[in-house]
Tab-separated table of C-alpha atoms in Angstrom:
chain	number	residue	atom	x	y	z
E	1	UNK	CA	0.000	0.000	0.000
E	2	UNK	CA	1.241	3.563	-0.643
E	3	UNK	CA	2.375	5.423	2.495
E	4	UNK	CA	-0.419	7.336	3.443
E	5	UNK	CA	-0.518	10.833	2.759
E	6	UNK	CA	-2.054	13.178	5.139
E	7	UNK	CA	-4.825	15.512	4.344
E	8	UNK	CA	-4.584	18.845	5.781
E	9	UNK	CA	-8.127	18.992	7.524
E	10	UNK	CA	-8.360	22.589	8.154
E	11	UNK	CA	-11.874	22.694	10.318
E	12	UNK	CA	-13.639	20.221	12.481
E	13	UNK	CA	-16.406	21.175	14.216
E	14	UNK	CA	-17.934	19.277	16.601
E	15	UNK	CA	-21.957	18.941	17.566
E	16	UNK	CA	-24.094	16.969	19.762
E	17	UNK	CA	-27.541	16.291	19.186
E	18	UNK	CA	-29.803	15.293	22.568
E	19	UNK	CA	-33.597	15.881	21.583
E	20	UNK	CA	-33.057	19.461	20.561
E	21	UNK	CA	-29.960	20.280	18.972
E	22	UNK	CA	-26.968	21.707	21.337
E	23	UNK	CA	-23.739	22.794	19.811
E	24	UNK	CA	-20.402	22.727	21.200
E	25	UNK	CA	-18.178	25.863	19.760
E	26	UNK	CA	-16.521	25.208	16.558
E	27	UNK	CA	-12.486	25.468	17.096
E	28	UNK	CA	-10.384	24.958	14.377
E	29	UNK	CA	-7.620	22.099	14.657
E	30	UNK	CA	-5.487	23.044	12.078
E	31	UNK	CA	-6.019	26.509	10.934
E	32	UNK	CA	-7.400	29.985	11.909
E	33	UNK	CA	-10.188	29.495	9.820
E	34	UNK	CA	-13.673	27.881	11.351
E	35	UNK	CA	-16.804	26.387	10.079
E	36	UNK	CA	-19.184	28.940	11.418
E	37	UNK	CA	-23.345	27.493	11.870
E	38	UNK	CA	-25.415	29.612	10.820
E	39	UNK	CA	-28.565	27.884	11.949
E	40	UNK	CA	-29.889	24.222	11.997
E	41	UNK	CA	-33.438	22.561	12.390
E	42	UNK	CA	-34.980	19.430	14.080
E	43	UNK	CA	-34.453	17.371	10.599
E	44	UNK	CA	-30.933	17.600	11.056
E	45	UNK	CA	-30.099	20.486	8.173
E	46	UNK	CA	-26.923	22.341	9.430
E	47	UNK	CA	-26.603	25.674	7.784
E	48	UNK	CA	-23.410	26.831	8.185
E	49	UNK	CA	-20.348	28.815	6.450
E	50	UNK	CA	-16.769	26.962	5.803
E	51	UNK	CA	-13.869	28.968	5.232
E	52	UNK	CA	-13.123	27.297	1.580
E	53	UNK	CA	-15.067	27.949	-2.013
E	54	UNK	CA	-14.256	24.603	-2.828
E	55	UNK	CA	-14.264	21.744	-0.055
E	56	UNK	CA	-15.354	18.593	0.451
E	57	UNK	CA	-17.145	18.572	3.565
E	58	UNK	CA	-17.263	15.415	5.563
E	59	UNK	CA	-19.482	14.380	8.682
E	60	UNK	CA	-18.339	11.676	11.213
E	61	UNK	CA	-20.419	10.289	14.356
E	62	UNK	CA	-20.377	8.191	17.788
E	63	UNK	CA	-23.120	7.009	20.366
E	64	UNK	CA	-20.726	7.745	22.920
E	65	UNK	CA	-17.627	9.396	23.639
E	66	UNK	CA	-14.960	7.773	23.901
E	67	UNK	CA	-15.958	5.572	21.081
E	68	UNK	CA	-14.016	5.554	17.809
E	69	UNK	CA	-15.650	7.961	14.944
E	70	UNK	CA	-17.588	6.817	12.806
E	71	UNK	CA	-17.304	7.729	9.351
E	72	UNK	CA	-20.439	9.283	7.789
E	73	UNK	CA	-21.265	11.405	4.691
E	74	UNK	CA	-19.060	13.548	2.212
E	75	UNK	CA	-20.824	16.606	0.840
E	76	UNK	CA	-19.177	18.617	-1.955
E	77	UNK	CA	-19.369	22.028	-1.234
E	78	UNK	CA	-18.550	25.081	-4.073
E	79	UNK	CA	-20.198	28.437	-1.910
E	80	UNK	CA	-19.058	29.185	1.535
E	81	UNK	CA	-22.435	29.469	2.646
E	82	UNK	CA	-23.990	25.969	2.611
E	83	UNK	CA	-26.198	23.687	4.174
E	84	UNK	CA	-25.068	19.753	4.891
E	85	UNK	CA	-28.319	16.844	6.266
E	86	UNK	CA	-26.312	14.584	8.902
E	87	UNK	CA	-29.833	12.340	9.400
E	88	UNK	CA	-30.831	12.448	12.894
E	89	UNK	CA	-32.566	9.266	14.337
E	90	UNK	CA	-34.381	8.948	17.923
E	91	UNK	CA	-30.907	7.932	19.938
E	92	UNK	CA	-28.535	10.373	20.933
E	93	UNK	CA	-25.329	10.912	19.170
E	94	UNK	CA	-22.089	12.746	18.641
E	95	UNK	CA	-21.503	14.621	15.462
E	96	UNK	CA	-18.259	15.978	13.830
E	97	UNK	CA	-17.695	18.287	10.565
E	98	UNK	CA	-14.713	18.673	9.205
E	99	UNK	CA	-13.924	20.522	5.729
E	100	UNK	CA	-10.753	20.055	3.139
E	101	UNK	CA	-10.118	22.459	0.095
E	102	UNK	CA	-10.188	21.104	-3.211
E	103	UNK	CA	-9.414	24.132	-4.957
E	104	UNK	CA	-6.121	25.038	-6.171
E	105	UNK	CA	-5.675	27.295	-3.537
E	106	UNK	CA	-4.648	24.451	-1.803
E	107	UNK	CA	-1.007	23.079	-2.091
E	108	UNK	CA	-2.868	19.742	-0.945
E	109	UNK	CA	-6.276	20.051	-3.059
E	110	UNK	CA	-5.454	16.726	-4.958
E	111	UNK	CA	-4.869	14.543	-1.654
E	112	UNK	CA	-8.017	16.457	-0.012
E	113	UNK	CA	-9.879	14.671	-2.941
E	114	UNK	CA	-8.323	11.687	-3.317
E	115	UNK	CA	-8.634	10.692	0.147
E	116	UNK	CA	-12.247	12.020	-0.051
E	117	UNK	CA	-12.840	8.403	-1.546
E	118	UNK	CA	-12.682	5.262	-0.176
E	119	UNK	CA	-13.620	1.673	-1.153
E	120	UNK	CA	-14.068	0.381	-4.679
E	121	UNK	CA	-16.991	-2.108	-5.323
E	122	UNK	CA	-18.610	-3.893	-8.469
E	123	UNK	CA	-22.117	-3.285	-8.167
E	124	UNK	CA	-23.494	-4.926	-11.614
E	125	UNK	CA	-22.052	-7.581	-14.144
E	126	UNK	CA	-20.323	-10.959	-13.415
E	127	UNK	CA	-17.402	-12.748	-15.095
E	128	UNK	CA	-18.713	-14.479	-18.417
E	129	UNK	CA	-15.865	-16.830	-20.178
E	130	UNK	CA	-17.319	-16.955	-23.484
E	131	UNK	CA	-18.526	-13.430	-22.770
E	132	UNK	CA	-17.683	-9.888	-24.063
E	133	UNK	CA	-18.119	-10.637	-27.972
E	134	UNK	CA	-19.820	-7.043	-29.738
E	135	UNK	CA	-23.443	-7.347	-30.600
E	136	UNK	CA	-23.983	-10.368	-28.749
E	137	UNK	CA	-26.868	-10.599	-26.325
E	138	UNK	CA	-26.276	-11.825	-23.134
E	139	UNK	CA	-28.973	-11.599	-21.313
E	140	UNK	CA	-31.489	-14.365	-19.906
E	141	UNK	CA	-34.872	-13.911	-18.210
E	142	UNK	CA	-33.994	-15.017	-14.438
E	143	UNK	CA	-31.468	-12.254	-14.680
E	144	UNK	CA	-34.734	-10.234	-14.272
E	145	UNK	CA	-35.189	-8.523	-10.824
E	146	UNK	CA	-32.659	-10.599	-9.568
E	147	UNK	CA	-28.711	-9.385	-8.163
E	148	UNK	CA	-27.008	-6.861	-10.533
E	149	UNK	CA	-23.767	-9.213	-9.638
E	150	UNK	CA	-25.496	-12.141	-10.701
E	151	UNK	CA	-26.298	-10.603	-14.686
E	152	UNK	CA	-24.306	-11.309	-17.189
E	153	UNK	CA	-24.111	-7.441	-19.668
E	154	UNK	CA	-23.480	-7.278	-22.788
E	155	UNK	CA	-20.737	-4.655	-23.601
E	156	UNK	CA	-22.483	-2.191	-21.517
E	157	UNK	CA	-21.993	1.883	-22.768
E	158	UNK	CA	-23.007	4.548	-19.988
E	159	UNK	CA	-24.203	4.539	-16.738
E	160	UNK	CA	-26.445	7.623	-15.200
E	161	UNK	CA	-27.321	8.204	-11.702
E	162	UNK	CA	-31.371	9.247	-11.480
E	163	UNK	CA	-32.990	11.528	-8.969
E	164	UNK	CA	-33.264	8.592	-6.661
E	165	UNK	CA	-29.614	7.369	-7.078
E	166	UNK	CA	-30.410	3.978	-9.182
E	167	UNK	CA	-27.898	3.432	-11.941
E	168	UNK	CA	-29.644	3.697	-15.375
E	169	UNK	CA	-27.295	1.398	-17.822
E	170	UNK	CA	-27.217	1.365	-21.490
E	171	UNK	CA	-26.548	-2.167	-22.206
E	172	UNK	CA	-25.525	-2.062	-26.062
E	173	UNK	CA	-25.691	-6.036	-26.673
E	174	UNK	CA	-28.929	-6.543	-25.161
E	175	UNK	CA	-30.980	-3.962	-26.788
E	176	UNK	CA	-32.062	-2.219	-23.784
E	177	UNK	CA	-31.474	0.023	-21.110
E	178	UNK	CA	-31.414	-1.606	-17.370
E	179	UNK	CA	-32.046	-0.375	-13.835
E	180	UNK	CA	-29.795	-0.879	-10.962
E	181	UNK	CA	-31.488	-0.285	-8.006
E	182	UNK	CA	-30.321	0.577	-4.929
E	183	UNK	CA	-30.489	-2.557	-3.281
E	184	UNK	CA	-28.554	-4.118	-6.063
E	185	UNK	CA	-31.419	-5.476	-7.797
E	186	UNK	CA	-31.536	-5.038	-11.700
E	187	UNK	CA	-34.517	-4.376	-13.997
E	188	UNK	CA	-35.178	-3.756	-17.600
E	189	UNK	CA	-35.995	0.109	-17.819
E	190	UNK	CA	-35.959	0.216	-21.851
E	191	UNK	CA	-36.406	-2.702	-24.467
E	192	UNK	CA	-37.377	-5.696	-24.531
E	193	UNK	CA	-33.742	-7.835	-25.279
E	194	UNK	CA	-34.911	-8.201	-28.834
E	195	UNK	CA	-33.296	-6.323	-31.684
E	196	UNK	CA	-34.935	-4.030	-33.880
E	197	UNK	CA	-37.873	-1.626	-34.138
E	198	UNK	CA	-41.708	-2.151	-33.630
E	199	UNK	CA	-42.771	1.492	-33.374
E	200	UNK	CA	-42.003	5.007	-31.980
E	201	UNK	CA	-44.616	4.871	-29.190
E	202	UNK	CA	-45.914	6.342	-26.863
E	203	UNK	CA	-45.708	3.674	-25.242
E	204	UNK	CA	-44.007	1.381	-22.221
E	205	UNK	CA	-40.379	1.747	-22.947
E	206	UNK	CA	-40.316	-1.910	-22.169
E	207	UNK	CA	-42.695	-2.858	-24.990
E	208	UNK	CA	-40.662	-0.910	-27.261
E	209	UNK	CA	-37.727	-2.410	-29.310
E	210	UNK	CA	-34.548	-1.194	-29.331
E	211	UNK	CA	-31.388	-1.700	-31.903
E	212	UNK	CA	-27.892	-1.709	-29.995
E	213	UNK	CA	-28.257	1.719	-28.262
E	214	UNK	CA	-25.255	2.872	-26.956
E	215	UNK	CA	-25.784	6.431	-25.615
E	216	UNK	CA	-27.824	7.867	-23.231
E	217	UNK	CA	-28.771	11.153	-21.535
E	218	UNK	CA	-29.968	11.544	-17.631
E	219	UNK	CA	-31.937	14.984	-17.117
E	220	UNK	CA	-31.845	16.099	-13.336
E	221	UNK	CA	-35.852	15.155	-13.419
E	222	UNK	CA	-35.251	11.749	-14.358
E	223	UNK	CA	-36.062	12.119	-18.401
E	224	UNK	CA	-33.683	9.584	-19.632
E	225	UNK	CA	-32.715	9.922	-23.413
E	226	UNK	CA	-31.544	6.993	-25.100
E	227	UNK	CA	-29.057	7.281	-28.373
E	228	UNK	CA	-30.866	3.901	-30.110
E	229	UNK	CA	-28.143	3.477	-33.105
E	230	UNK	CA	-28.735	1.539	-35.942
E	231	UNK	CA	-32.835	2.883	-35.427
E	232	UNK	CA	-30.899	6.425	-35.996
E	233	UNK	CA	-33.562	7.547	-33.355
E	234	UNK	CA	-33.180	9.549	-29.955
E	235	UNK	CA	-35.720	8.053	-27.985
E	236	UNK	CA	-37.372	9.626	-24.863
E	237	UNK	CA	-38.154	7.760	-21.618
E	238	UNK	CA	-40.300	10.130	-19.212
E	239	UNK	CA	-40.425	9.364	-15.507
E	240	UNK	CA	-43.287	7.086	-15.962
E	241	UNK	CA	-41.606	5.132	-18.087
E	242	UNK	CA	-43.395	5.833	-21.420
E	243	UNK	CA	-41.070	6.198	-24.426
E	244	UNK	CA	-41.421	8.237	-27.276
E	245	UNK	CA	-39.035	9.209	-30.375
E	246	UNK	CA	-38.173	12.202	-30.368
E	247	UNK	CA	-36.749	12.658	-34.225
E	248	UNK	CA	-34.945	9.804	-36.314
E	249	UNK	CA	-32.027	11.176	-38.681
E	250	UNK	CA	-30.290	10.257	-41.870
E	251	UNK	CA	-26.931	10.410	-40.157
E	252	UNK	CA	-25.536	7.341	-38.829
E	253	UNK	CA	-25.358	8.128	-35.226
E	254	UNK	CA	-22.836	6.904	-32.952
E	255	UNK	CA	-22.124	7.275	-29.218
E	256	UNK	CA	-22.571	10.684	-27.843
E	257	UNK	CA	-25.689	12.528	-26.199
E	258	UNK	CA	-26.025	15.726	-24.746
E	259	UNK	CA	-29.552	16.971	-23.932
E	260	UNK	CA	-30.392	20.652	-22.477
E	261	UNK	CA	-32.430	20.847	-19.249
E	262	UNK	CA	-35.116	22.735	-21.165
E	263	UNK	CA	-35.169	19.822	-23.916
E	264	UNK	CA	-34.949	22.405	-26.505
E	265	UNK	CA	-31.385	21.652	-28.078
E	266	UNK	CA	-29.778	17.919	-27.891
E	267	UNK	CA	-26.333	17.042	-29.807
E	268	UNK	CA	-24.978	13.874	-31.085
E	269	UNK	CA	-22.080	12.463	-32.733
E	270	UNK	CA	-21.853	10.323	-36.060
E	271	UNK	CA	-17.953	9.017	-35.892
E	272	UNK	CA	-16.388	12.506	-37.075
E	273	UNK	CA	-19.168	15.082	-37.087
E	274	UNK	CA	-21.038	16.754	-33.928
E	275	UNK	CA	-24.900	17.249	-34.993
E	276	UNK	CA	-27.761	19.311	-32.880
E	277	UNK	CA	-31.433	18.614	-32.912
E	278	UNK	CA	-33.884	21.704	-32.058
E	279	UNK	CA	-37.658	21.189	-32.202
E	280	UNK	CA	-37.306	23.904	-35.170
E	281	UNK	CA	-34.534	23.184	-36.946
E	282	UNK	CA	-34.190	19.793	-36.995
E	283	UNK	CA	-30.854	18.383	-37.124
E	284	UNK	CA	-28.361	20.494	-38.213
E	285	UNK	CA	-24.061	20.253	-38.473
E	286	UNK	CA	-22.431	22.290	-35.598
E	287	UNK	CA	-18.205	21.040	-36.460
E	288	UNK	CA	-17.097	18.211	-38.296
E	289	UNK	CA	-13.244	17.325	-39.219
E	290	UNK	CA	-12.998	15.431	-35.993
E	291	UNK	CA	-11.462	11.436	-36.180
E	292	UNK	CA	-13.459	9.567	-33.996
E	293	UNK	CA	-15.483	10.565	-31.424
E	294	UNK	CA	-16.930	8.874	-28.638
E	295	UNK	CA	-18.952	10.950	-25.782
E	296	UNK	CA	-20.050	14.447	-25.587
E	297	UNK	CA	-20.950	16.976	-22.269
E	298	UNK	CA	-22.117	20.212	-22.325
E	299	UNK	CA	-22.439	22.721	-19.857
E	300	UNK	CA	-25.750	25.338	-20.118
E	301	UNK	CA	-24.177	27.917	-17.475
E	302	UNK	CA	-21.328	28.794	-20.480
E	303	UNK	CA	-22.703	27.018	-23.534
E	304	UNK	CA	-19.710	25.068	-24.313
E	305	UNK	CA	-19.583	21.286	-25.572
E	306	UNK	CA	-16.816	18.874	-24.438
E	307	UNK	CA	-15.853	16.460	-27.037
E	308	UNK	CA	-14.055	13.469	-26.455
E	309	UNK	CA	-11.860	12.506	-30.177
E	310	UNK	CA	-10.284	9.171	-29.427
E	311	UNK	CA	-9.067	9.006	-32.586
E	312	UNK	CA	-6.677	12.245	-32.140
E	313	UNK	CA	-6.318	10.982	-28.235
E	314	UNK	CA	-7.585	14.707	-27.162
E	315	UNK	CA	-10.592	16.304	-25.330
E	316	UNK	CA	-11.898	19.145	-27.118
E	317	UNK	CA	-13.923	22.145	-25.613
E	318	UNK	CA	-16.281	23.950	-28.612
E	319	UNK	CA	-17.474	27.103	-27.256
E	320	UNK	CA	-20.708	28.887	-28.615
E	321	UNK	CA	-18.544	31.136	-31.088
E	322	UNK	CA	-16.978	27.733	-32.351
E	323	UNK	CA	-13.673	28.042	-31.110
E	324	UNK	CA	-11.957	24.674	-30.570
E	325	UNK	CA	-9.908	24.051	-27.824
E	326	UNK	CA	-8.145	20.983	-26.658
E	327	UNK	CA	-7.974	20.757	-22.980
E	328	UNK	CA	-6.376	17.856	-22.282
E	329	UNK	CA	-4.307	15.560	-24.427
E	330	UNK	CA	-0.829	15.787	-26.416
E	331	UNK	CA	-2.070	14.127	-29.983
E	332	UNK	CA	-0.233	11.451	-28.995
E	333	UNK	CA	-0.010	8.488	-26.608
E	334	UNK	CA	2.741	9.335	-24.712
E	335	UNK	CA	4.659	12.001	-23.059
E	336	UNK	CA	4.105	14.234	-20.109
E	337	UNK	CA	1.373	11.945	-17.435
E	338	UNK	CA	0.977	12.309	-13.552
E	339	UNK	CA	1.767	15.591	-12.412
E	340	UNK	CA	1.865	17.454	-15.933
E	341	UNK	CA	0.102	19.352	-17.994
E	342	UNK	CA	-3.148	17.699	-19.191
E	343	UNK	CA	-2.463	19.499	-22.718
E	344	UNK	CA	1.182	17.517	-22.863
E	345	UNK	CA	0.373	14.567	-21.588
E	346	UNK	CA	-0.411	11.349	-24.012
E	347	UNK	CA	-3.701	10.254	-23.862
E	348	UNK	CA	-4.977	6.631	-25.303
E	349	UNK	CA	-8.218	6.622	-26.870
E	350	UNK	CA	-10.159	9.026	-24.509
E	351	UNK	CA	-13.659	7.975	-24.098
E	352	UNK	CA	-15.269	9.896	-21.826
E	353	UNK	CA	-14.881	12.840	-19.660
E	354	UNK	CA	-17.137	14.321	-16.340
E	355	UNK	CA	-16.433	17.463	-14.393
E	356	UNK	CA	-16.366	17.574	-10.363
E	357	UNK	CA	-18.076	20.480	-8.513
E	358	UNK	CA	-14.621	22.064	-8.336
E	359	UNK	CA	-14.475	22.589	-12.315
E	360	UNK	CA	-11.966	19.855	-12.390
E	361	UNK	CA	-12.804	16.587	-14.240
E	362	UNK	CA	-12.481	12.764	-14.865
E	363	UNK	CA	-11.287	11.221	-18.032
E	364	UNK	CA	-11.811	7.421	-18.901
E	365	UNK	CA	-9.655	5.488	-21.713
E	366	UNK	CA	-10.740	2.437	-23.743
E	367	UNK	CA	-8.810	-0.118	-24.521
E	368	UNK	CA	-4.960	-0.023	-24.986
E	369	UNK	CA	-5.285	3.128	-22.415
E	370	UNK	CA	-7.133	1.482	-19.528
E	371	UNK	CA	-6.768	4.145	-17.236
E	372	UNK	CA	-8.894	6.994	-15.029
E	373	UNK	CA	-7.065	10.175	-14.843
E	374	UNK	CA	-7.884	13.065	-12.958
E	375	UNK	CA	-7.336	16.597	-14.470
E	376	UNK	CA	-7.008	19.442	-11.522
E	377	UNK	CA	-8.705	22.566	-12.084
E	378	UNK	CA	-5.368	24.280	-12.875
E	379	UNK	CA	-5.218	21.429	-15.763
E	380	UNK	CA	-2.776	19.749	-13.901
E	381	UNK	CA	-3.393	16.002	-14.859
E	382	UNK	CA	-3.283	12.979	-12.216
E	383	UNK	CA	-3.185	9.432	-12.996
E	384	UNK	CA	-6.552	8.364	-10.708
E	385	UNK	CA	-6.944	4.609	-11.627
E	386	UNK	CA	-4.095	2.436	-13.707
E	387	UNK	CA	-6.079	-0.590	-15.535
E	388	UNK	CA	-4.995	-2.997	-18.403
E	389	UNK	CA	-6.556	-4.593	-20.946
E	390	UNK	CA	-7.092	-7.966	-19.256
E	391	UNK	CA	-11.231	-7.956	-18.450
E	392	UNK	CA	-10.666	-9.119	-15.267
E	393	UNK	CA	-13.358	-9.245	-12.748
E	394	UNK	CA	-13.466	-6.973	-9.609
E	395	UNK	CA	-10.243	-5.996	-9.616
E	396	UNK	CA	-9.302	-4.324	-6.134
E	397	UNK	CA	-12.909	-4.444	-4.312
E	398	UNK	CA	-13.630	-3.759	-0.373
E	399	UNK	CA	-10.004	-1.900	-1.111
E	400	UNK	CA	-9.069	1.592	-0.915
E	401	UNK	CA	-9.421	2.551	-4.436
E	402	UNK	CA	-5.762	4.345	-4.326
E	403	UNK	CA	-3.579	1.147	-2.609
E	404	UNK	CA	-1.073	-0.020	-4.687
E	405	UNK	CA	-1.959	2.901	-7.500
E	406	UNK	CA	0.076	1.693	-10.228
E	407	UNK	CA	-1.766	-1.609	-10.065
E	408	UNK	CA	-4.045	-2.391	-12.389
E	409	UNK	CA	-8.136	-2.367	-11.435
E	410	UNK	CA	-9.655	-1.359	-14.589
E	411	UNK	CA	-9.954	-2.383	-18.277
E	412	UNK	CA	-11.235	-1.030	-21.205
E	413	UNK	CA	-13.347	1.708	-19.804
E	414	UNK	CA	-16.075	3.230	-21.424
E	415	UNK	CA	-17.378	5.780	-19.372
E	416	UNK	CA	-17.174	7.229	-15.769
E	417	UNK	CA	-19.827	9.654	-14.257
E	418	UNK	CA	-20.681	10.819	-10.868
E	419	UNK	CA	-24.306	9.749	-8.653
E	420	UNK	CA	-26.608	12.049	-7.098
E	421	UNK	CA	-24.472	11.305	-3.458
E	422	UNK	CA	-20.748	12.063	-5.473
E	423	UNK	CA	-20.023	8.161	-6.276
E	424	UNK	CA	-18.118	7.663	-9.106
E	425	UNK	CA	-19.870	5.355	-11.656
E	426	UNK	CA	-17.138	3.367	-13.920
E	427	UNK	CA	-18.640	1.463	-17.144
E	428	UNK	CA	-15.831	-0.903	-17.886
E	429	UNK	CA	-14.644	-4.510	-19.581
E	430	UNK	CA	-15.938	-5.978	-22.621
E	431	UNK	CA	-17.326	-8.944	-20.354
E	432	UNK	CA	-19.468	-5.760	-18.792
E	433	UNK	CA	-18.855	-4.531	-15.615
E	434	UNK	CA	-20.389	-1.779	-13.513
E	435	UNK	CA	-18.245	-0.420	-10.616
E	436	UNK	CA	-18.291	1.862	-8.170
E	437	UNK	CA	-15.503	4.168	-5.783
E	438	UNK	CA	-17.694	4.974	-2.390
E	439	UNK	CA	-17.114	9.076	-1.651
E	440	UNK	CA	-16.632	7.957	1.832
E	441	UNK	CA	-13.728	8.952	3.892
E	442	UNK	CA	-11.165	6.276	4.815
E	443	UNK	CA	-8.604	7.981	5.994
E	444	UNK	CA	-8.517	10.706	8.404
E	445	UNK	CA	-5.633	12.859	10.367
C-alpha cells in the first residue's frame, strides 16, 4: 500500500444532538479558519459557512464518547455558505464536521480529494468466459429482478445516476437500457432484449424495441434519453416510463448525447461530425473534421460542448462562437502523465470525460489506455486509476481505491460519471462490468 498521505483537515467542528440540537463551539484544529453554523433545524439540516469555495465537507459520528468515529457522509461544497443533512434518528449521538479544500488554492487540493474516496466495489455484471463478444446478447430472463452481480451485460456503454440514485445502464448487446437499483437489484428500464424496431410509441419503454443503443442522456428530473443506433432515433423515456421518439435522422449516429435541461437543443455524434437537434430546426451540423469521437458533455451555465476525439487521443472544448480548444491531451499516446500538464500529456483513446463540482474533471480510456485520470482545475493532470486490458473481474474491491496505484483495477473503460451522493460510476470490460468508488472517507488525520 502507498504510504499514506495526510490531508490537511483545516476545520472540524464538533456537535451533539440530545432531543433538541446543542452545539459545542466550533475550534479549528489546524487553521485559523472555522466552520461557522449559521442555523440548523430538528431534521438535522446544518446551515453553516466553511472557510473554503471549494471543499469537500465530511461528517463523522459516535453514540458515545470515547468511542471511535464513525465515518459518515461527504458533501461537496462550491459556496461558503452551505447547508449539509447529517440524518438524525431517535438515539442520541455525537456529530463531527470537518472541511478540506479542493481548490487550487490548496497546495494539498489533490490529496483532499483523493482521500475524499474510499472503497471500490462492483455493483453490476459478473465474469462471463465466453462473454464480451460485440453485438452479442447476453442476457437471460432469471437475470430479471434478480442481483445486478449475478447478470451477465453485454458490452455495456453509460451509466447515469437518477434523482433517486439507481444506476440507469445502457446495455448495447442486449438492446435495452437496465435499472440498478439501490439494493442491487436489476430491472429492464428500456427494451425488450430483442433487436430491432416495432414502433415510436408512446408507449411502455419496455414494450418498445430497441437496436444496440449505446448512448444515453440523464436529465436532473429523471427524463432519460436513449441514443438507439442503428434505429438512428433519440428516444425519450419520461419518468413514468413511457417512451417516445423524439426525431430519427439520416446520419448514422454513434455514441454521444447531450440533452439541455429545457429539452430544446440535444447534440450527437456520427464518428467525425457533432450534430444538434432543435424542435425547429431539426438536425443540423455544428463542427465536423474530428477522427473519432466517442462521448459528448455540455455545460448550459457557459454554452460550451466537451468532445471526447479518441481518434486524435484529445478532449476538445467547442465554445458557442466555435472556437476549438483541446484541454487535455498531447495528440499522442505518450509524453508528459501524472503531475503534468493535461495538454502535454499522451492520452490513449479518450472515451469519456465528467467534471467535479470544483471545475476539475475525470477522463476514462478504452482499450490499450485502460486508465482513469484526474485533471485538476489548474489542468494539472493525475493518474486516478491504472487498468490494463485484461477484463478481469473486480479488480481491487472492499479496497481503498488508491492502494497499490500503479496496479491495475480497470480495463477497457467506457465511461465514468458521478451519482446524485458524489459516487463515481465506472462502465468498464468488454465482459461488462459496472463499478463503483464509495465518496466515503477512509482515511482521516
Amino acid at each position: 500500500m502507498k504510504p499514506r498521505l495526510k490531508p490537511k483537515v483545516s476545520n472540524v467542528l464538533n456537535l451533539v444532538f440530545i432531543i433538541v440540537l446543542l452545539i459545542i463551539p466550533a475550534k479549528s484544529l489546524f487553521s485559523e479558519e472555522e466552520i461557522r453554523i449559521t442555523h440548523f433545524d430538528r431534521t438535522g439540516a446544518i446551515y453553516l459557512e466553511n472557510p473554503f469555495q471549494c471543499a469537500v465537507i465530511t461528517v463523522q459520528y459516535k453514540d458515545k464518547l470515547p468511542q471511535s468515529w464513525q465515518t459518515g457522509s461527504n458533501y461537496f461544497s462550491t459556496n461558503r455558505q452551505d447547508s449539509i443533512l447529517v440524518g438524525l434518528d431517535y438515539s442520541n449521538r455525537f456529530f463531527r464536521i470537518a472541511a478540506v479544500d479542493i481548490s487550487t488554492n490548496s497546495p494539498n487540493h489533490f490529496t483532499n480529494l483523493l482521500y475524499a474516496y474510499g472503497t471500490i466495489e462492483t455493483i453490476a455484471g459478473k465474469y462471463t468466459p465466453s462473454g464480451g463478444k460485440d453485438g452479442v446478447n447476453y442476457w437471460k430472463p432469471e437475470f430479471e429482478d434478480g442481483p445486478a452481480t449475478n447478470a451477465s451485460l453485454s458490452r455495456p456503454h453509460i451509466a447515469f445516476a437518477d434523482p433517486y440514485n439507481n444506476i440507469i445502464l445502457v446495455d448495447e448487446g442486449s438492446d435495452s437500457v437496465l435499472k440498478i437499483t439501490t439494493n442491487g437489484t436489476i430491472h429492464t428500464y428500456a427494451g425488450t432484449h430483442v433487436r430491432g424496431f416495432n414502433g415510436d410509441g408512446p408507449d411502455a419503454a419496455t414494450n418498445l424495441n430497441l437496436y444496440l443503443p449505446n448512448g444515453g442522456w440523464m436529465l436532473d428530473n429523471g427524463t432519460f434519453f436513449i441514443l438507439d443506433r442503428y434505429n438512428k432515433k433519440v428516444r425519450r423515456v419520461d419518468t413514468n416510463g413511457i417512451m417516445t421518439t423524439v426525431f430519427t435522422t439520416t446520419v448514422a449516429i454513434n455514441r454521444g448525447l447531450w440533452v439541455k435541461s429545457d429539452e430544446s437543443e440535444i447534440y450527437f455524434s456520427a464518428t467525425t461530425t457533432v450534430y444538434k437537434w432543435t424542435p425547429t430546426g431539426g438536425v443540423v451540423l455544428v463542427r465536423s473534421g474530428f477522427s473519432d469521437l466517442a462521448n459528448l458533455l455540455g455545460d448550459e451555465k457557459t454554452g460550451n460542448l466537451y468532445i471526447c476525439d479518441r481518434g486524435t487521443h484529445r478532449i476538445y472544448k467547442l465554445t458557442p462562437d466555435g472556437n476549438l480548444t483541446a484541454i487535455a491531451g498531447n495528440g499522442t499516446t505518450s509524453g508528459g502523465g501524472d503531475g503534468y500538464p493535461a495538454t502535454q500529456t499522451g492520452l490513449n483513446r479518450p472515451r469519456m470525460v465528467w467534471f467535479l463540482p470544483n471545475n476539475g474533471f475525470l477522463i476514462c480510456e478504452h482499450d490499450p489506455g485502460n486508465r482513469i485520470w484526474y485533471v485538476d482545475p489548474a489542468g494539472i493532470i493525475h493518474l486516478w486509476v491504472n487498468g490494463d486490458g485484461s477484463n478481469a473481474p473486480g479488480r481491487g474491491d472492499g479496497e481503498w481505491f488508491y492502494n497499490s496505484p500503479s496496479t491495475p483495477k480497470v480495463s477497457k473503460v467506457r465511461s465514468v460519471s458521478l451519482d446524485k451522493k458524489g459516487n463515481i460510476i465506472i462502465v468498464e470490460s468488454d465482459m461488462g462490468y459496472v463499478r463503483r468508488i464509495n465518496f466515503s472517507r477512509l482515511f482521516y488525520n
